[in-house]
Every structure is written in structure tokens, then in C-alpha cells.
Amino acid sequence: MTKESESLESGHGVQVVTPNDEHRFELDEDSLKELLLRDDIKHLPVVLVSVAGAYRKGKSFLLDFFLRYLDKTYNNGDDNSEWLGAPDEPLKGFTWRGGSERHTTGIHLWSQPFKASLPTGEKVVILVMDTQGTFDSNSTVKDNATVFALSTMLSSVQIYNLSQNIEEDDLQHLQLFMEYGRVAKDKMEGKPFQRLQFLIRDWSFPYDHPYGTVGGEQLLKKRLMVREDLHEELQGVRRDIDRCFEQVTCFLMPHPGLKVSTDPNFNGRLSDIDPEFLKCLSELMPMLLAPENLVLKKIGGETVKARDLLNYFRTYLQVFNSDTLPTPTTILEATAEANNTSALLEARAVYDKLMEEAAGASMPYLRDEMLHQEHARALNKAMHAFNAKKKMGGEEMANSFRSQLVKSVEEMFVHLVEQNKAKCMYHMFTTPAVFAVLLVLGYLLSTLGELFGMRLLASLGMCIVFVAVVLLAVWGYTRMTGNMREVGMQLDQIAIQIRAYAPGAAQPKLKET
Ligand SMILES: Nc1nc2c(ncn2[C@@H]2O[C@H](COP(=O)(O)OP(=O)(O)OP(=O)(O)O)[C@@H](O)[C@H]2O)c(=O)[nH]1
Ligand SMILES: [Mg+2]
């Protein structure tokens, strides 16, 4: 399914992960498939921007500005100067609200993916993720860790939304991935995660560090500095953050004004927001979302495509739905399996495409040896595609997935052989029947011509009879002797074409591959 004309108004947040009463998380696979397997995006590399952090800190609110920026930049041409919108326009998108009770639960993705081109010309798709706030009174430590871990592992840009400052606790919450990252680092190419963006809301000390990137970098340097006097564990977290993320940045946001934080009737309109906050938003958006700053999701050194993401969602949900938090080794093994599965599915798609072109349901009958040749060629190409992908989990795991690929392809081939035979059987009956009907029609035409003294009609009838007899004889010869198979196939095609003119006649639909 392709959705060409989308406006922000018609989009909505899709809850793809929902917590249940037993503190487990359920994946809405159907919704996820509808989004990730769209024909126009499933093959595109993914940029996944997520916002995570404590509850009631303006995450969903901020994401709605992301959506406005993305919509103006990627759906409405090049000029995005007016992206902030009109002064009294209510802020829509992911639902947000005031009050002290938590609002967003589980994980939501925006229903409209944004298609973009990198400066290199490469086409990518940008997905936006909103997450459940952590540390509300309904969630356990495991719930919090799960949502945070899922969003960090699935995103290429994790925006860590913090209120007022970077505290030691905030760094501690990154511990689980840091341990994972440490284990993963030795087993995969490159750093396990891409970009970690600290976003400090309501920064109140611009005289220490100014709002925006400059102050953010100063603060980050201070907070992440590995000082000798720090406890061993605290030094470890700092080192791990650096080891695990390709890029760690920080941005200081001013307070948005009292209307935003305290007015129950505030609807997000710009005129109620402090201009300094809007100025900083205008600095932050291109820093994260302009084409030259987009960060692709990579796992095990391999770029993740939209359809692969489905696989990773499934895998991570399964891993995190155990009774206790999974160990880094368990997560790593699951990641390696998902990574091999993606390579397998991509290779299988290569085989399917080539065989569809050569012997798909709509293609004519193919001689047995040619069908085998096509199969060998397609399998070879599929193997090549599988081998070309960087894979985690070592040679042993890759071998096991390689065998699975061969097995699934061979099963498919059995089906293709049957389908091909069915096409042959179809012609076995159809072709002689068409030529026989032609013969009878010719005979009738010549008899009528004789009867009414119309010699031209009689001669035409005899010609048709003659041609039909020759066609029948040649076709019979090719079938009985197996000689001149190309000629036989040509005759089958001629019969199909003649039959297409017959009223109400159509070739029966053969089973789709
Ligand atoms: N103080 C302050 N309030 C903000 C800021 N941005 C948004 N708000 C307000 O914070 C409240 C909560 O906003 P949401 O976007 O729903 O917060 P959230 O983090 O998504 O909350 P949960 O979904 O419950 O985790 C709203 O009343 C917003 O107007 C900010 O930068 N500072
Ligand atoms: Mg929210």
C-alpha cells in the first residue's frame, strides 16, 4: 500500500507497544506491519527519532513540534522557514496534556513516515517515536527499564528528555544498555548505538551555560568528565556512554513560560509560548532533523531497513517480556538472531523476485531444464545477498541461517515446479481444443459459403481448416516427440491469444507464488 497524499492532520500516534496488567508489554504487530511494510518505505533505511525520560516533562508536546518541522521540510517542498506555524494554531500530533497524572503509555509511532533524501542522494524514511514516561507510580523498575531499553535499542537518535539538569541518577538509568553495549562492542563492528541527545528542559542557569548547543556541550563535558575522585562505578558509566554511542550531544532549553506549564486551557499555540523557547526550538530542529544531520539506524554495522525494524521489535519485545530483566548476553544473542533473520529475509526476497520474473504465475510455461537453470541462478544471487550482509553471532549462526535459506528456497522451488506443470497441463487441453474449434469454424464457414454460392467465404473457410490442421499436427508432434519445444510453446501462446477473443473466455488464474 502506498499513501501519496498525506497531511499532518490525517496522521495519528499508533500505539505499537502496550503495557498490560501483568507488567508485560504487548506488540501490535498488525499496526506495525501496516506502517513498516508499506510498499513505498519497506526497503528504505530507517532514521528513528525517539524521546524518552521521566513522565510529565513535555516529551509528547516537544515531539509535535518535530512533526511540524518534518512535515514542512519533507512533505511540503524545500522552503521550511515558516515551519513553526501560525501564532494561534493549536499544537496537534501525539496527544499531550497538562496535569500531574501520566499520559503516554507504552510506545507510539507516528502513523506517517517521512520520506527524505540524504545529501548523498540516498533515500531514507524518518519515523518518530513517543514513549511512556518513566518513574510514574503505576510502573515498576522493570517497566521503566523495558520502555527505556526498547526505545534506545530501536532508535538511531534517542533524545533523553531531562528536567532542569543532568543528575547522577539520569546517567545511572543508562546502565542497562551500557552493560549491553560493553558486551556487544566486542562482538560487533562499530559502536552499538548511534546518537544520544541530552535535552535539558527548563534550564534556569543561562548565566552559567547559555541556552542551546553551546551551553549544552559545556554542561555535558562537565557531567561526563571522568574524574579520579568519582566512585569507580560512576567513572564506568561515563566511559561506557562514550564507548556505546557514536555521538553524544546536549542541548539546553529555556522554560517555555507559565502558560505552558500551569494553564489548564493552554492548547499549544505559539502566542502563549515564551519567544526564547521558540527560538531554541528553531535551533534544535535542524540540528536533529535537517537532511545533513539525519542519523541512520544501524545494528551490528548494518543499516536497518523499515522491514527489518519489524523483526527487531518482535525480538526485543520477546526478550524483555521475561520475568526478570534480560542479561546483556541474552539481548545480544537475540539481536544476532534478528540480524541474521533480516539477512535471510532479504536474500529470500532476491530469490522470489528473480523467480517471479522467470516463472511467476503470469509467465508462460518454462521447460524443466530452463526452470532448474533459473532456480540455480536465483539461489546463487540470494546466497550472494545473504553473504554480503554484515552479520552478528559468528560463522556458526550464519551457517545455520544459510541452511534455513536454502531449505526455504528449495520448498519454494517445489511449489514453482508444480505451478509450471499446471501451466503445461493447462496447455495440454486448451491448445488442441482451441485449434479444433478453429477447424470446426473453418469447416462451417466453407459449407455456408458453398451453400450460398459465396466462393470467397468458402475459400476462407478452407484456408482456416487447413491452417488449423497444420497447427494441430505440428503441436501434436512437438508434444509427442518432445522435439521443437520452443515451437510448441509458441503455439500455446497463439492458442491463448485466439482464446482471448472468444466471448467469456479467460485463462484460469494459477496459484500466486
Ligand atoms: N515546565 C515545562 N512544561 C512543559 C514543557 N513542555 C511542555 N510542558 C507542559 O508539560 C505538560 C505535559 O506535557 P506532555 O507532553 O504531555 O508530557 P509527557 O512528558 O509526554 O508526559 P507523559 O506522557 O505523562 O510521560 C503539559 O502541560 C505541557 O504544556 C517544558 O519545556 N517545560
Ligand atoms: Mg507523553
mmCIF file of N, CA and C in Angstrom, residues 85-187:
data_model
loop_
_atom_site.group_PDB
_atom_site.id
_atom_site.type_symbol
_atom_site.label_atom_id
_atom_site.label_comp_id
_atom_site.label_asym_id
_atom_site.label_seq_id
_atom_site.Cartn_x
_atom_site.Cartn_y
_atom_site.Cartn_z
ATOM 1 N N GLY A 85 4.609 27.504 12.288
ATOM 2 C CA GLY A 85 3.151 27.614 12.143
ATOM 3 C C GLY A 85 2.615 28.962 12.588
ATOM 4 N N ALA A 86 1.275 29.092 12.514
ATOM 5 C CA ALA A 86 0.615 30.355 12.845
ATOM 6 C C ALA A 86 0.575 30.548 14.360
ATOM 7 N N PRO A 87 0.536 31.850 14.830
ATOM 8 C CA PRO A 87 0.624 32.125 16.276
ATOM 9 C C PRO A 87 -0.490 31.484 17.103
ATOM 10 N N ASP A 88 -1.698 31.337 16.516
ATOM 11 C CA ASP A 88 -2.778 30.804 17.372
ATOM 12 C C ASP A 88 -3.218 29.384 16.974
ATOM 13 N N GLU A 89 -2.358 28.688 16.260
ATOM 14 C CA GLU A 89 -2.683 27.323 15.830
ATOM 15 C C GLU A 89 -2.479 26.354 17.010
ATOM 16 N N PRO A 90 -3.508 25.571 17.359
ATOM 17 C CA PRO A 90 -3.304 24.600 18.446
ATOM 18 C C PRO A 90 -2.258 23.553 18.042
ATOM 19 N N LEU A 91 -1.539 23.017 19.026
ATOM 20 C CA LEU A 91 -0.484 22.038 18.729
ATOM 21 C C LEU A 91 -1.067 20.630 18.717
ATOM 22 N N LYS A 92 -1.009 20.000 17.528
ATOM 23 C CA LYS A 92 -1.598 18.655 17.407
ATOM 24 C C LYS A 92 -0.532 17.644 17.045
ATOM 25 N N GLY A 93 -0.889 16.396 17.155
ATOM 26 C CA GLY A 93 0.042 15.314 16.808
ATOM 27 C C GLY A 93 -0.102 14.218 17.847
ATOM 28 N N PHE A 94 0.997 13.788 18.437
ATOM 29 C CA PHE A 94 0.912 12.846 19.561
ATOM 30 C C PHE A 94 0.129 13.552 20.664
ATOM 31 N N THR A 95 -0.769 12.840 21.339
ATOM 32 C CA THR A 95 -1.579 13.554 22.330
ATOM 33 C C THR A 95 -0.739 13.903 23.557
ATOM 34 N N TRP A 96 -0.968 15.102 24.060
ATOM 35 C CA TRP A 96 -0.264 15.594 25.235
ATOM 36 C C TRP A 96 -1.290 16.356 26.067
ATOM 37 N N ARG A 97 -1.010 16.516 27.306
ATOM 38 C CA ARG A 97 -1.911 17.324 28.133
ATOM 39 C C ARG A 97 -1.215 17.757 29.418
ATOM 40 N N GLY A 98 -1.853 18.718 30.097
ATOM 41 C CA GLY A 98 -1.317 19.185 31.367
ATOM 42 C C GLY A 98 -1.745 18.240 32.489
ATOM 43 N N GLY A 99 -1.483 18.626 33.709
ATOM 44 C CA GLY A 99 -1.894 17.800 34.851
ATOM 45 C C GLY A 99 -0.744 16.990 35.392
ATOM 46 N N SER A 100 -1.017 16.357 36.538
ATOM 47 C CA SER A 100 0.080 15.660 37.212
ATOM 48 C C SER A 100 0.098 14.153 36.934
ATOM 49 N N GLU A 101 -0.989 13.644 36.327
ATOM 50 C CA GLU A 101 -1.032 12.194 36.085
ATOM 51 C C GLU A 101 -0.374 11.851 34.750
ATOM 52 N N ARG A 102 0.265 10.684 34.693
ATOM 53 C CA ARG A 102 0.957 10.283 33.466
ATOM 54 C C ARG A 102 -0.030 10.183 32.300
ATOM 55 N N HIS A 103 0.465 10.388 31.109
ATOM 56 C CA HIS A 103 -0.427 10.358 29.949
ATOM 57 C C HIS A 103 -0.049 9.262 28.949
ATOM 58 N N THR A 104 1.114 9.371 28.331
ATOM 59 C CA THR A 104 1.505 8.383 27.305
ATOM 60 C C THR A 104 1.873 7.063 27.983
ATOM 61 N N THR A 105 1.330 5.953 27.432
ATOM 62 C CA THR A 105 1.765 4.642 27.942
ATOM 63 C C THR A 105 2.340 3.833 26.781
ATOM 64 N N GLY A 106 3.250 2.942 27.109
ATOM 65 C CA GLY A 106 3.854 2.086 26.080
ATOM 66 C C GLY A 106 4.676 2.891 25.082
ATOM 67 N N ILE A 107 4.619 2.428 23.815
ATOM 68 C CA ILE A 107 5.401 3.099 22.766
ATOM 69 C C ILE A 107 4.471 3.425 21.591
ATOM 70 N N HIS A 108 4.569 4.649 21.101
ATOM 71 C CA HIS A 108 3.749 5.079 19.962
ATOM 72 C C HIS A 108 4.662 5.459 18.803
ATOM 73 N N LEU A 109 4.188 5.151 17.589
ATOM 74 C CA LEU A 109 4.896 5.648 16.402
ATOM 75 C C LEU A 109 3.934 6.535 15.633
ATOM 76 N N TRP A 110 4.455 7.569 15.002
ATOM 77 C CA TRP A 110 3.579 8.424 14.191
ATOM 78 C C TRP A 110 3.171 7.644 12.936
ATOM 79 N N SER A 111 1.889 7.711 12.598
ATOM 80 C CA SER A 111 1.372 6.850 11.523
ATOM 81 C C SER A 111 1.932 7.208 10.145
ATOM 82 N N GLN A 112 2.497 8.428 10.028
ATOM 83 C CA GLN A 112 3.024 8.823 8.712
ATOM 84 C C GLN A 112 4.546 8.839 8.730
ATOM 85 N N PRO A 113 5.160 7.950 7.962
ATOM 86 C CA PRO A 113 6.615 8.022 7.864
ATOM 87 C C PRO A 113 6.984 9.186 6.930
ATOM 88 N N PHE A 114 8.097 9.846 7.196
ATOM 89 C CA PHE A 114 8.517 10.965 6.336
ATOM 90 C C PHE A 114 9.646 10.469 5.441
ATOM 91 N N LYS A 115 9.446 10.621 4.124
ATOM 92 C CA LYS A 115 10.482 10.173 3.196
ATOM 93 C C LYS A 115 11.440 11.330 2.933
ATOM 94 N N ALA A 116 12.739 11.043 3.054
ATOM 95 C CA ALA A 116 13.723 12.116 2.901
ATOM 96 C C ALA A 116 14.888 11.629 2.050
ATOM 97 N N SER A 117 15.691 12.567 1.549
ATOM 98 C CA SER A 117 16.918 12.214 0.829
ATOM 99 C C SER A 117 18.094 12.800 1.583
ATOM 100 N N LEU A 118 19.115 11.992 1.797
ATOM 101 C CA LEU A 118 20.337 12.492 2.430
ATOM 102 C C LEU A 118 21.097 13.335 1.403
ATOM 103 N N PRO A 119 22.051 14.139 1.831
ATOM 104 C CA PRO A 119 22.830 14.923 0.855
ATOM 105 C C PRO A 119 23.497 14.026 -0.195
ATOM 106 N N THR A 120 23.738 12.752 0.134
ATOM 107 C CA THR A 120 24.345 11.824 -0.833
ATOM 108 C C THR A 120 23.334 11.362 -1.878
ATOM 109 N N GLY A 121 22.081 11.702 -1.680
ATOM 110 C CA GLY A 121 21.030 11.271 -2.618
ATOM 111 C C GLY A 121 20.317 10.024 -2.131
ATOM 112 N N GLU A 122 20.862 9.379 -1.100
ATOM 113 C CA GLU A 122 20.241 8.152 -0.605
ATOM 114 C C GLU A 122 18.866 8.458 0.004
ATOM 115 N N LYS A 123 17.872 7.628 -0.394
ATOM 116 C CA LYS A 123 16.510 7.820 0.135
ATOM 117 C C LYS A 123 16.385 7.088 1.472
ATOM 118 N N VAL A 124 15.781 7.766 2.431
ATOM 119 C CA VAL A 124 15.597 7.169 3.758
ATOM 120 C C VAL A 124 14.189 7.472 4.254
ATOM 121 N N VAL A 125 13.805 6.799 5.335
ATOM 122 C CA VAL A 125 12.495 7.100 5.911
ATOM 123 C C VAL A 125 12.689 7.483 7.381
ATOM 124 N N ILE A 126 11.997 8.556 7.788
ATOM 125 C CA ILE A 126 12.125 9.024 9.175
ATOM 126 C C ILE A 126 10.870 8.615 9.942
ATOM 127 N N LEU A 127 11.085 7.930 11.051
ATOM 128 C CA LEU A 127 9.967 7.533 11.915
ATOM 129 C C LEU A 127 10.113 8.252 13.250
ATOM 130 N N VAL A 128 8.984 8.583 13.848
ATOM 131 C CA VAL A 128 9.022 9.333 15.106
ATOM 132 C C VAL A 128 8.355 8.507 16.202
ATOM 133 N N MET A 129 9.044 8.400 17.340
ATOM 134 C CA MET A 129 8.566 7.533 18.418
ATOM 135 C C MET A 129 8.348 8.308 19.716
ATOM 136 N N ASP A 130 7.176 8.123 20.310
ATOM 137 C CA ASP A 130 6.890 8.716 21.622
ATOM 138 C C ASP A 130 6.855 7.563 22.634
ATOM 139 N N THR A 131 7.339 7.821 23.840
ATOM 140 C CA THR A 131 7.411 6.716 24.797
ATOM 141 C C THR A 131 6.754 7.074 26.125
ATOM 142 N N GLN A 132 6.443 6.023 26.842
ATOM 143 C CA GLN A 132 5.871 6.163 28.183
ATOM 144 C C GLN A 132 6.904 6.827 29.097
ATOM 145 N N GLY A 133 6.432 7.798 29.886
ATOM 146 C CA GLY A 133 7.353 8.436 30.814
ATOM 147 C C GLY A 133 7.748 7.460 31.916
ATOM 148 N N THR A 134 8.966 7.594 32.380
ATOM 149 C CA THR A 134 9.421 6.668 33.423
ATOM 150 C C THR A 134 9.139 7.235 34.814
ATOM 151 N N PHE A 135 9.164 6.351 35.776
ATOM 152 C CA PHE A 135 9.034 6.670 37.217
ATOM 153 C C PHE A 135 7.674 7.208 37.643
ATOM 154 N N ASP A 136 6.596 6.823 36.933
ATOM 155 C CA ASP A 136 5.284 7.191 37.471
ATOM 156 C C ASP A 136 4.905 6.132 38.497
ATOM 157 N N SER A 137 3.809 6.381 39.266
ATOM 158 C CA SER A 137 3.524 5.483 40.397
ATOM 159 C C SER A 137 2.962 4.124 39.960
ATOM 160 N N ASN A 138 2.544 3.983 38.680
ATOM 161 C CA ASN A 138 1.980 2.695 38.242
ATOM 162 C C ASN A 138 3.028 1.721 37.712
ATOM 163 N N SER A 139 4.218 2.225 37.449
ATOM 164 C CA SER A 139 5.193 1.357 36.780
ATOM 165 C C SER A 139 6.231 0.810 37.743
ATOM 166 N N THR A 140 6.701 -0.395 37.447
ATOM 167 C CA THR A 140 7.775 -0.976 38.245
ATOM 168 C C THR A 140 9.116 -0.548 37.643
ATOM 169 N N VAL A 141 10.167 -0.855 38.365
ATOM 170 C CA VAL A 141 11.507 -0.536 37.858
ATOM 171 C C VAL A 141 11.720 -1.255 36.525
ATOM 172 N N LYS A 142 11.196 -2.510 36.466
ATOM 173 C CA LYS A 142 11.392 -3.278 35.234
ATOM 174 C C LYS A 142 10.633 -2.633 34.059
ATOM 175 N N ASP A 143 9.401 -2.141 34.329
ATOM 176 C CA ASP A 143 8.629 -1.472 33.264
ATOM 177 C C ASP A 143 9.431 -0.301 32.690
ATOM 178 N N ASN A 144 9.953 0.500 33.612
ATOM 179 C CA ASN A 144 10.704 1.684 33.186
ATOM 180 C C ASN A 144 11.912 1.294 32.356
ATOM 181 N N ALA A 145 12.641 0.311 32.894
ATOM 182 C CA ALA A 145 13.858 -0.107 32.206
ATOM 183 C C ALA A 145 13.506 -0.669 30.823
ATOM 184 N N THR A 146 12.374 -1.386 30.743
ATOM 185 C CA THR A 146 11.991 -2.006 29.468
ATOM 186 C C THR A 146 11.694 -0.946 28.418
ATOM 187 N N VAL A 147 10.850 0.034 28.771
ATOM 188 C CA VAL A 147 10.495 1.058 27.784
ATOM 189 C C VAL A 147 11.732 1.831 27.357
ATOM 190 N N PHE A 148 12.544 2.161 28.342
ATOM 191 C CA PHE A 148 13.746 2.927 28.036
ATOM 192 C C PHE A 148 14.699 2.114 27.150
ATOM 193 N N ALA A 149 14.847 0.838 27.508
ATOM 194 C CA ALA A 149 15.760 -0.017 26.733
ATOM 195 C C ALA A 149 15.233 -0.214 25.311
ATOM 196 N N LEU A 150 13.933 -0.523 25.196
ATOM 197 C CA LEU A 150 13.364 -0.753 23.862
ATOM 198 C C LEU A 150 13.577 0.459 22.977
ATOM 199 N N SER A 151 13.261 1.642 23.522
ATOM 200 C CA SER A 151 13.354 2.828 22.666
ATOM 201 C C SER A 151 14.812 3.150 22.337
ATOM 202 N N THR A 152 15.711 2.892 23.269
ATOM 203 C CA THR A 152 17.128 3.178 22.967
ATOM 204 C C THR A 152 17.664 2.204 21.926
ATOM 205 N N MET A 153 17.275 0.933 22.061
ATOM 206 C CA MET A 153 17.831 -0.067 21.153
ATOM 207 C C MET A 153 17.248 0.044 19.753
ATOM 208 N N LEU A 154 16.015 0.548 19.655
ATOM 209 C CA LEU A 154 15.377 0.612 18.348
ATOM 210 C C LEU A 154 15.636 1.934 17.621
ATOM 211 N N SER A 155 16.014 2.965 18.373
ATOM 212 C CA SER A 155 16.130 4.272 17.722
ATOM 213 C C SER A 155 17.554 4.542 17.246
ATOM 214 N N SER A 156 17.666 5.468 16.299
ATOM 215 C CA SER A 156 19.012 5.897 15.896
ATOM 216 C C SER A 156 19.355 7.205 16.594
ATOM 217 N N VAL A 157 18.299 7.929 17.016
ATOM 218 C CA VAL A 157 18.512 9.131 17.809
ATOM 219 C C VAL A 157 17.642 9.012 19.049
ATOM 220 N N GLN A 158 18.273 8.867 20.204
ATOM 221 C CA GLN A 158 17.500 8.816 21.446
ATOM 222 C C GLN A 158 17.628 10.166 22.132
ATOM 223 N N ILE A 159 16.494 10.838 22.272
ATOM 224 C CA ILE A 159 16.518 12.131 22.948
ATOM 225 C C ILE A 159 16.162 11.877 24.405
ATOM 226 N N TYR A 160 17.116 12.121 25.260
ATOM 227 C CA TYR A 160 16.922 11.849 26.678
ATOM 228 C C TYR A 160 16.442 13.155 27.297
ATOM 229 N N ASN A 161 15.127 13.201 27.557
ATOM 230 C CA ASN A 161 14.473 14.422 27.994
ATOM 231 C C ASN A 161 14.597 14.556 29.514
ATOM 232 N N LEU A 162 15.358 15.529 29.984
ATOM 233 C CA LEU A 162 15.578 15.675 31.428
ATOM 234 C C LEU A 162 15.112 17.046 31.895
ATOM 235 N N SER A 163 14.694 17.094 33.141
ATOM 236 C CA SER A 163 14.212 18.354 33.664
ATOM 237 C C SER A 163 15.303 19.054 34.460
ATOM 238 N N GLN A 164 15.615 20.231 34.048
ATOM 239 C CA GLN A 164 16.480 21.174 34.775
ATOM 240 C C GLN A 164 17.986 20.914 34.803
ATOM 241 N N ASN A 165 18.401 19.639 34.816
ATOM 242 C CA ASN A 165 19.842 19.394 34.919
ATOM 243 C C ASN A 165 20.153 17.939 34.556
ATOM 244 N N ILE A 166 21.426 17.605 34.413
ATOM 245 C CA ILE A 166 21.803 16.189 34.277
ATOM 246 C C ILE A 166 22.252 15.730 35.667
ATOM 247 N N GLU A 167 21.444 14.840 36.275
ATOM 248 C CA GLU A 167 21.787 14.348 37.618
ATOM 249 C C GLU A 167 22.479 12.996 37.491
ATOM 250 N N GLU A 168 23.118 12.585 38.571
ATOM 251 C CA GLU A 168 23.809 11.292 38.563
ATOM 252 C C GLU A 168 22.830 10.148 38.262
ATOM 253 N N ASP A 169 21.594 10.265 38.826
ATOM 254 C CA ASP A 169 20.561 9.245 38.601
ATOM 255 C C ASP A 169 20.284 9.049 37.115
ATOM 256 N N ASP A 170 20.231 10.175 36.411
ATOM 257 C CA ASP A 170 19.903 10.118 34.975
ATOM 258 C C ASP A 170 20.938 9.281 34.220
ATOM 259 N N LEU A 171 22.172 9.393 34.655
ATOM 260 C CA LEU A 171 23.223 8.606 33.997
ATOM 261 C C LEU A 171 23.098 7.135 34.385
ATOM 262 N N GLN A 172 22.722 6.921 35.670
ATOM 263 C CA GLN A 172 22.577 5.528 36.138
ATOM 264 C C GLN A 172 21.516 4.771 35.326
ATOM 265 N N HIS A 173 20.470 5.494 34.881
ATOM 266 C CA HIS A 173 19.406 4.808 34.141
ATOM 267 C C HIS A 173 19.870 4.284 32.794
ATOM 268 N N LEU A 174 21.009 4.760 32.371
ATOM 269 C CA LEU A 174 21.535 4.272 31.090
ATOM 270 C C LEU A 174 22.336 2.987 31.286
ATOM 271 N N GLN A 175 22.488 2.605 32.562
ATOM 272 C CA GLN A 175 23.367 1.489 32.916
ATOM 273 C C GLN A 175 23.109 0.196 32.127
ATOM 274 N N LEU A 176 21.804 -0.178 31.999
ATOM 275 C CA LEU A 176 21.499 -1.465 31.349
ATOM 276 C C LEU A 176 22.087 -1.540 29.936
ATOM 277 N N PHE A 177 21.916 -0.436 29.172
ATOM 278 C CA PHE A 177 22.452 -0.513 27.780
ATOM 279 C C PHE A 177 23.930 -0.420 27.770
ATOM 280 N N MET A 178 24.438 0.283 28.793
ATOM 281 C CA MET A 178 25.883 0.419 28.820
ATOM 282 C C MET A 178 26.499 -0.966 28.998
ATOM 283 N N GLU A 179 25.863 -1.782 29.865
ATOM 284 C CA GLU A 179 26.383 -3.150 30.049
ATOM 285 C C GLU A 179 26.217 -3.940 28.765
ATOM 286 N N TYR A 180 25.038 -3.761 28.139
ATOM 287 C CA TYR A 180 24.800 -4.440 26.866
ATOM 288 C C TYR A 180 25.850 -3.986 25.846
ATOM 289 N N GLY A 181 26.034 -2.659 25.806
ATOM 290 C CA GLY A 181 26.977 -2.081 24.859
ATOM 291 C C GLY A 181 28.376 -2.629 25.043
ATOM 292 N N ARG A 182 28.733 -2.834 26.310
ATOM 293 C CA ARG A 182 30.077 -3.347 26.602
ATOM 294 C C ARG A 182 30.237 -4.757 26.029
ATOM 295 N N VAL A 183 29.212 -5.591 26.261
ATOM 296 C CA VAL A 183 29.271 -6.968 25.730
ATOM 297 C C VAL A 183 29.214 -6.931 24.203
ATOM 298 N N ALA A 184 28.315 -6.073 23.686
ATOM 299 C CA ALA A 184 28.103 -6.035 22.237
ATOM 300 C C ALA A 184 29.329 -5.512 21.496
ATOM 301 N N LYS A 185 30.001 -4.582 22.130
ATOM 302 C CA LYS A 185 31.117 -3.898 21.476
ATOM 303 C C LYS A 185 32.161 -4.892 20.955
ATOM 304 N N ASP A 186 32.410 -5.939 21.771
ATOM 305 C CA ASP A 186 33.431 -6.919 21.375
ATOM 306 C C ASP A 186 32.930 -7.820 20.245
ATOM 307 N N LYS A 187 31.609 -7.917 20.079
ATOM 308 C CA LYS A 187 31.066 -8.896 19.127
ATOM 309 C C LYS A 187 30.572 -8.268 17.832
#
